[in-house]
Coordinates of C-alpha atoms (C1' of nucleotides) in Angstrom, one line a residue:
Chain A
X1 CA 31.4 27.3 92.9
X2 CA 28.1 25.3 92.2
X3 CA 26.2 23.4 94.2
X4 CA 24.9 19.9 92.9
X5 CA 21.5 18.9 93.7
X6 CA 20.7 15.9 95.1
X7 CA 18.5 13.0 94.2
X8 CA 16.3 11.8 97.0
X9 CA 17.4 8.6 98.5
X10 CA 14.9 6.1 96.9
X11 CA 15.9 2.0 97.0
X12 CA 16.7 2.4 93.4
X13 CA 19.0 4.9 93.5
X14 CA 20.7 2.9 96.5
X15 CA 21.1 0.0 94.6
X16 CA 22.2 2.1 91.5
X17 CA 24.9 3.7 94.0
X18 CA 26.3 0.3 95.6
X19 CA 26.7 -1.0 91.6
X20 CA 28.8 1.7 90.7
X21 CA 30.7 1.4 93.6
X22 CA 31.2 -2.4 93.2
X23 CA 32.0 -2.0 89.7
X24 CA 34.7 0.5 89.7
X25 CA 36.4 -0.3 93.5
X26 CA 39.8 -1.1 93.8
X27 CA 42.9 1.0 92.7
X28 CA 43.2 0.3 89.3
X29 CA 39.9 0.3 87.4
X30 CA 39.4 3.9 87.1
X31 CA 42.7 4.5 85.4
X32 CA 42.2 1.9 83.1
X33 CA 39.0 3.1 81.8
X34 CA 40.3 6.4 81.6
X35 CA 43.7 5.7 79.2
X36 CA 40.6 3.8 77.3
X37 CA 38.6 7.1 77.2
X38 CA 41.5 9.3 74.9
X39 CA 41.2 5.9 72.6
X40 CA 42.1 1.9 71.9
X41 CA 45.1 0.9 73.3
X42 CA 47.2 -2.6 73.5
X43 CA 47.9 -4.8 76.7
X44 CA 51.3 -3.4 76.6
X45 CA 50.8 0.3 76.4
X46 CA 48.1 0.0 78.8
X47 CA 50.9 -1.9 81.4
X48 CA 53.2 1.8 80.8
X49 CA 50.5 4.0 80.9
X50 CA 48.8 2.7 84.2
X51 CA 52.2 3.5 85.9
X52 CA 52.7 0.7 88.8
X53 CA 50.4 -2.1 88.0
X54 CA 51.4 -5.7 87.1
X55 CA 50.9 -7.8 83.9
X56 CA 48.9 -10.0 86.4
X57 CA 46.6 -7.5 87.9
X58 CA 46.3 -5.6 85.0
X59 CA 45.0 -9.1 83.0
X60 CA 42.5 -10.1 86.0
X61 CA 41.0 -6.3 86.2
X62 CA 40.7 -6.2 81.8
X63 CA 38.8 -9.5 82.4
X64 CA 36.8 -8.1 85.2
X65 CA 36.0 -4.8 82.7
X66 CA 34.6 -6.5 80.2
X67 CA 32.7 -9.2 81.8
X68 CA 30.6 -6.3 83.1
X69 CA 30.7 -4.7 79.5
X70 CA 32.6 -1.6 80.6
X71 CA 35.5 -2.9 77.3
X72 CA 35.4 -4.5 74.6
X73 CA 38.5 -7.2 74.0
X74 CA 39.7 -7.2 70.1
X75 CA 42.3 -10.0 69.0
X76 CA 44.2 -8.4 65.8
X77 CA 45.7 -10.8 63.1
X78 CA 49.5 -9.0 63.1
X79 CA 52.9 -10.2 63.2
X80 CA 53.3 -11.0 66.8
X81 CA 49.9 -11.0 67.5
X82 CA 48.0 -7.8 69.4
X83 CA 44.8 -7.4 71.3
X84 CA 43.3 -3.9 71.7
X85 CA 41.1 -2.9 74.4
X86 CA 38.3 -0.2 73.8
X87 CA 35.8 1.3 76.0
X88 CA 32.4 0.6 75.8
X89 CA 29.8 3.9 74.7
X90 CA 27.6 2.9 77.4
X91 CA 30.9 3.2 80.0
X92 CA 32.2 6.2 77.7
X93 CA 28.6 8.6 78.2
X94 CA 28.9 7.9 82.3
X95 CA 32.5 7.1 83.1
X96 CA 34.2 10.4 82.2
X97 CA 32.1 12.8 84.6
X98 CA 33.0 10.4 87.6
X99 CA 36.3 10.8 86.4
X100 CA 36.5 14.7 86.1
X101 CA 34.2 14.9 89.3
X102 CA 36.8 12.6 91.2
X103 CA 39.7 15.1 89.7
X104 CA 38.1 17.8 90.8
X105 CA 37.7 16.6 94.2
X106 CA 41.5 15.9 94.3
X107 CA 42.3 19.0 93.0
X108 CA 40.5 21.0 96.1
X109 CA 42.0 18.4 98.4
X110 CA 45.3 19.5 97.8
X111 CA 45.0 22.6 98.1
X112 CA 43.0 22.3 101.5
X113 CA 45.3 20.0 102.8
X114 CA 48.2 22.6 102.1
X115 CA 46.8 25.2 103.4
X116 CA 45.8 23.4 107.1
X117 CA 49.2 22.1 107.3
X118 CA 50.6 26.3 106.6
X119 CA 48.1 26.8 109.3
X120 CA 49.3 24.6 111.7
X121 CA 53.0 25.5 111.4
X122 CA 51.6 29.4 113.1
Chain B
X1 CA 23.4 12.9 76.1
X2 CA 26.4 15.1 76.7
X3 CA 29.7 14.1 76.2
X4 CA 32.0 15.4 79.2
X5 CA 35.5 16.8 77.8
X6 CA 38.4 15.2 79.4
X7 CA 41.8 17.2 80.8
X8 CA 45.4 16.6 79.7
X9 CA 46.8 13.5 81.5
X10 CA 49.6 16.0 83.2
X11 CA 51.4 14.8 86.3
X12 CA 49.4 17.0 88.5
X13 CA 46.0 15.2 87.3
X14 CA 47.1 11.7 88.0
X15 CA 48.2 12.5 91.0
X16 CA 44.7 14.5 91.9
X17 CA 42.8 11.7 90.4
X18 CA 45.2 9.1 92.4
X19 CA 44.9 10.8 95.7
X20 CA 40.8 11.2 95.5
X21 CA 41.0 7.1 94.3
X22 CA 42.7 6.6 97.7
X23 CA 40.4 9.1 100.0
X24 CA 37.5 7.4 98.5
X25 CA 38.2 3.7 98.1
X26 CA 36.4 1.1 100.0
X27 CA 33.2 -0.2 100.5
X28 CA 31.5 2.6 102.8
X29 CA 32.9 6.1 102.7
X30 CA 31.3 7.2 99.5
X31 CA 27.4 5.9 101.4
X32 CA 28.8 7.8 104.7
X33 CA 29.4 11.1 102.8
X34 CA 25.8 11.1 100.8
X35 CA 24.2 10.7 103.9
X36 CA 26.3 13.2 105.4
X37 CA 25.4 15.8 102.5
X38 CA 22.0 15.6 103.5
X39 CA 23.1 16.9 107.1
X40 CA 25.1 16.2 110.4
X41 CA 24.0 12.9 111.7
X42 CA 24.5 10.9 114.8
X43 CA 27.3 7.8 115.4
X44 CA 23.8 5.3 115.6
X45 CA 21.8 6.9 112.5
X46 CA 24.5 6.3 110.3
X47 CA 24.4 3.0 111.8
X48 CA 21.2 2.6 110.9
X49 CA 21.4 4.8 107.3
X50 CA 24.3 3.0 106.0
X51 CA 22.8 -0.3 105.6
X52 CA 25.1 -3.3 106.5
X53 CA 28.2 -1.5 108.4
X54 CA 29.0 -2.4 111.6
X55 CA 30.0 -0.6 114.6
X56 CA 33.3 -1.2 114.3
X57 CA 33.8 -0.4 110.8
X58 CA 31.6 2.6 111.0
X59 CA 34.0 4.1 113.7
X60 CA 37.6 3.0 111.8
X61 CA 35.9 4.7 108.2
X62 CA 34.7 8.2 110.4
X63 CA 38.0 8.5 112.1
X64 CA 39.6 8.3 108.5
X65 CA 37.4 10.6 106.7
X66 CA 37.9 12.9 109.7
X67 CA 41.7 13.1 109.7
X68 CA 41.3 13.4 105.7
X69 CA 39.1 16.6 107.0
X70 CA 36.1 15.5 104.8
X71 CA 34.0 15.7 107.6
X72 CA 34.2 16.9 111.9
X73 CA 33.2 14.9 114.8
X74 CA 31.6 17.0 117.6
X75 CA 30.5 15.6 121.5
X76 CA 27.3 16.9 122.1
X77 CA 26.2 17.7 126.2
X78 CA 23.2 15.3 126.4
X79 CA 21.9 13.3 128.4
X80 CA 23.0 9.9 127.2
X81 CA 26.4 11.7 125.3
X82 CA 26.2 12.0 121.5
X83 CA 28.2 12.5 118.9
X84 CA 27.5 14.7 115.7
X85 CA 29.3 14.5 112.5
X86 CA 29.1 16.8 109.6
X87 CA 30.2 16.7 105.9
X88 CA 33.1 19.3 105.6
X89 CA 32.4 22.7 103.4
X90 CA 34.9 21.5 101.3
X91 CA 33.9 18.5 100.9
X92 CA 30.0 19.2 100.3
X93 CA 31.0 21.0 97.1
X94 CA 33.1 18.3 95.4
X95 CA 32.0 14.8 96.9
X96 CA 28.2 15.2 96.0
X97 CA 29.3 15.2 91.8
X98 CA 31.1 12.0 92.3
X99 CA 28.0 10.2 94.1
X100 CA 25.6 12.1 91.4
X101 CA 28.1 11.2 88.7
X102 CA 28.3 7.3 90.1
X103 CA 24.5 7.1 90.7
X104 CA 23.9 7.9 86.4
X105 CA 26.4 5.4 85.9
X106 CA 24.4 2.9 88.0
X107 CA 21.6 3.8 86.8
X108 CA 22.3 3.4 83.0
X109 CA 24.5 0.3 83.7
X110 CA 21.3 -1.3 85.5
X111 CA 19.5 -0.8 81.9
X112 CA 22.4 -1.9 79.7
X113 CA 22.3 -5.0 81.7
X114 CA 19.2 -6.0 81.4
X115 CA 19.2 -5.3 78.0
X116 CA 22.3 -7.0 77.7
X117 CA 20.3 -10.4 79.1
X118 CA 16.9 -9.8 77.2
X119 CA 19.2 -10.2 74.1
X120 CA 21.2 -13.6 74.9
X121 CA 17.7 -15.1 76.1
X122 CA 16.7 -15.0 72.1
Chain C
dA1 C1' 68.6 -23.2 66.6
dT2 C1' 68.2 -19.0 69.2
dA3 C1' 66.5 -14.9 70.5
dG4 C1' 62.8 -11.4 70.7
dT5 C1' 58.0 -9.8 71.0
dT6 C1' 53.3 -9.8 72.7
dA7 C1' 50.0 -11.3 75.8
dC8 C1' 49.2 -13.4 79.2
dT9 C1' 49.1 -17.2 83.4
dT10 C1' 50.8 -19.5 87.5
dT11 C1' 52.5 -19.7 92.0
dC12 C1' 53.5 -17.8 96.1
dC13 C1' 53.0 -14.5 99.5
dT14 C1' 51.6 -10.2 102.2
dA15 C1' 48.6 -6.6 103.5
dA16 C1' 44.4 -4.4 103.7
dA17 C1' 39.5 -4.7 104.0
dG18 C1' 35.8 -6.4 106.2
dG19 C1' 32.6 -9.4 109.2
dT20 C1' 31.0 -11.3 114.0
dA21 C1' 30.6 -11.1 118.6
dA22 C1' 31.4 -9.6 122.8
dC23 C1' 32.8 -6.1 126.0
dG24 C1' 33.6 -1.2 128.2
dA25 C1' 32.8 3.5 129.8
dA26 C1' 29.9 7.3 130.8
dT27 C1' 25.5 8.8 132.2
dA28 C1' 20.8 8.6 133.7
dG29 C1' 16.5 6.6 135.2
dT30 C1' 13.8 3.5 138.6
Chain D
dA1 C1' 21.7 -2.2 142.6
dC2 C1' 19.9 -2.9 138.0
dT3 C1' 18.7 -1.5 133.5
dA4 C1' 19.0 1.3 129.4
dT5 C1' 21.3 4.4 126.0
dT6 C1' 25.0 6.0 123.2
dC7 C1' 29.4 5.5 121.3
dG8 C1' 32.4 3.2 120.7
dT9 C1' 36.7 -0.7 121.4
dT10 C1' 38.8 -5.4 121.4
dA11 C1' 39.8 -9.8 119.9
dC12 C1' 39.5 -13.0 116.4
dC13 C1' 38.9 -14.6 111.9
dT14 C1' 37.9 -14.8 106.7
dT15 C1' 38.0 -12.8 102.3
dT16 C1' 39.7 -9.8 98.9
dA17 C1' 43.2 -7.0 96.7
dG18 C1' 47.5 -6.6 95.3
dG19 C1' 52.6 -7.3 94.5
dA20 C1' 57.0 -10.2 92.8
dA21 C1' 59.0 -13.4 90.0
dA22 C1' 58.9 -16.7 86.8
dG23 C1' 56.9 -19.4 83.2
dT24 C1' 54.1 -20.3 78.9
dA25 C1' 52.4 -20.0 74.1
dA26 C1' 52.3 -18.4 69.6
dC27 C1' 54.7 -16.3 66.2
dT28 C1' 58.8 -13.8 63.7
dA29 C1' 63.2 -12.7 62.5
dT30 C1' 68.1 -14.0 62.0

DNA sequence: ATAGTTACTTTCCTAAAGGTAACGAATAGT
DNA sequence: ACTATTCGTTACCTTTAGGAAAGTAACTAT
């Protein structure tokens, strides 16, 4: 397993940290932007796919994504009319690695959490 | 700049990505763990290092990351007792990508930003 | 006229996160 | 006895996040 080397703790790369971390907290947004990383997709398919979240939420955390330019919002001319939401090639270059890192890190977690609690059953 | 290939959205993955979303959320833990990676600290340098965090809060996010086993709490013999803690092996090989992976996405978002403003000021 | 679809918004509420300030317990020094 | 240090805790309060349920608006089809 690789190590990852570390960036010396300068103010920029503080306040770099505490942006990312503001822009991407809560339970939802990473989820969102990742359905948006395999391609476009509509409000409703976005409401299936990001199992458990609410037409509300979902709305107020789209508006929040692309306020900070993370989407882009696209109002089609169709029948009943559609809006698509894309991601952003800015968010699309830096998003995905958080993502796989943060899978990663979940990945290992379960299987060290399963192993202590086989441990603790000796 | 390198595209990162993204895994099949099966059951397993959203659950790993779901549980690290959960580990990780708030405000703090992410700053407690880089300062951690850098080596064991004491309960009053990370009061110091983690700029804005309050005793109490401090104390409530180490107690979770410790019964998450991301890092271990040990009483030192001193004089005036202290109290080490330590960034987990298992988590100083997984946690560090997400903080490097978060701090290019700062980073970059910081210039897309301005860049962003520099263009509506025409 | 009625019903369905899409994309929301509104209201109301609860729970979790976070901040402030003061206090406590153990130990040691003077 | 008094003060200082370290590592917290307690009580209280405000803010933010999030969930449930219903409603709205525009349009289409029947």
């Amino acid at each position: 397993m690789m190590e990852c080397k570390q960036k010396k703790p300068s103010k920029e790369t503080i306040l770099a940290l505490g942006d990312a971390i503001e822009l991407l907290r809560g339970k939802w947004k990473i989820s969102i932007l990742r359905n948006l990383s395999f391609g476009e997709m509509r409000f409703k398919d976005l409401l299936v796919a990001v199992a458990g979240i609410s037409p509300k939420v979902l709305s107020k955390e789209l508006q929040d994504l692309e306020q900070n330019l993370l989407i882009t919002r696209t109002v089609n001319n169709t029948k009943p009319i559609t809006v698509s939401y894309a991601i952003t090639d800015h968010a699309d270059s830096t998003v995905p690695p958080i993502i796989n890192a943060l899978l990663e890190f979940g990945l290992n977690h379960r299987k060290k959490i399963m192993a202590h609690s086989q441990v603790e059953q000796l």
